[in-house]
Amino acid sequence: MRRPEADPYLPGHGDHSYEVLHYDLDVDYALDNNHLTGRATLTVRANIDLDDLTLDLHHLKVVKVTGVRLKRHTHRSGRLRLVLQQPLAAGEEATVTITYRGAPKPVKDKVGDAGWEELEDGVIVASQPGGAPSWYPCNDRPDNKATYRITVTAASDYLVVANGVRTEQRRRASRTTWTYEMTDPMATYLATVQIGRYAEHEIRAVVPLTAALPPARRRAFDIAFADQPAMLELFTRLFGPYPFSGYRVVVTDDELEIPLEAQGLSIFGSNLLTRDWDSQRLIAHELAHQWFGNAVTLRTLRDIWLHEGFACYSEWLWSEESGGPTADQRAHEHWGRLAELGQRLVLGDPGPDDVFDDRVYKRGALTLHALRLTAGDEAFFDLLRAWVDRHRGGNVTTDDFVELAEERLDVPVRPIIDAWVRSGPLPPLPVRR
Ligand SMILES: [Zn+2]
């Protein structure tokens, strides 16, 4: 029986019939020929009575499945279907171990390619939105958050970074095994592995902060990222406590079109090692995703403004804090640009082609500014902190945001959301209360 799509913007990914509670991933990777051997142990819980489990795994070949007894398994179009000998009852848990191997490469979806990718000399994994199955079997929907243990073995002259706390680093001959644990719930697309000839150093900040980068880039990094501790300080003040155990940045020797967020870390190309506003705003943007996107994650891609609008607004907040144009000036500038475009875009349902369109980012940020202008600073920032506090570790929709905003703000919220999020024409910015 065909089950409904978990996310209409990302057809062919994810399944609502069960949850993965924990992933234990053990990956051995050869850089010289891009060969990955993996063993993934998933703790799952059935949401309904189940006689099969459908997982996502692209381009890699399944060698063996243990833990549950199977009648058979099939693997087609990135969908791994395990037909169980003994059905699982709703609420029942099971552990399944999948051994797999092959040459990983990005997954192609309508919204973009994502996943495990070779660099000039190393690996980057950037899985938003559909790239997780490029390197591990998973239930690839953002509203199935799980805890992770990620173990990676690679040549010893490379540094391996993954999500969470590094709990082990064991060198055996020419290869080193690295283990990381993410104990906060994490969406599949935010799981990552970064491999490079990086050196690591710690930076003094209000939360544990480390950077991994090519040693030759260190000077440029120190200059470009000098304000990052101040950004952390500002955001913890405005949004509430940093939601994870620490924050890492990885800078690749390669240039990257855009920086990328993962849970507890962000990845930047060497082209962003500048003091230009475009670099600075993106450093702030990726950091803000730790609150908006990673701790508080959308249920489906249609609500992407809950990530990108908030992260974009954080850029404007940093602009003001760092002595640049105020958030209000940035808002008016971008309102003018959007108005000139004269395009209609329904922010709360932009369509799969426009998920990562710049208008979603800017109009999302403007929506927040409209709320702020209407409700006043104090109530507005209280709302942002309450949003993270209530939904941290979970998944959200626009309706959840409206519900909380109505609870927290003493102004009519619905007309603002209807005009900015649910209709096409660009509304005027309200006058400051
Ligand atoms: Zn973003």
PDB file of C-alpha atoms and ligand atoms in Angstrom, residues 261 285-286 289 308 311 361, ligand 1:
ATOM      1  CA  GLU A 261      23.985  24.771   8.852  1.00  0.00           C
ATOM      2  CA  HIS A 285      22.671  33.864   9.923  1.00  0.00           C
ATOM      3  CA  GLU A 286      24.100  30.358  10.330  1.00  0.00           C
ATOM      4  CA  HIS A 289      19.811  28.695  12.804  1.00  0.00           C
ATOM      5  CA  GLU A 308      14.991  31.446   7.024  1.00  0.00           C
ATOM      6  CA  ALA A 311      17.771  33.699  10.556  1.00  0.00           C
ATOM      7  CA  TYR A 361      14.123  35.022   3.572  1.00  0.00           C
TER       8      TYR A 361
HETATM    9 ZN    ZN B   1      19.481  29.914   6.323  1.00  0.00          ZN
END
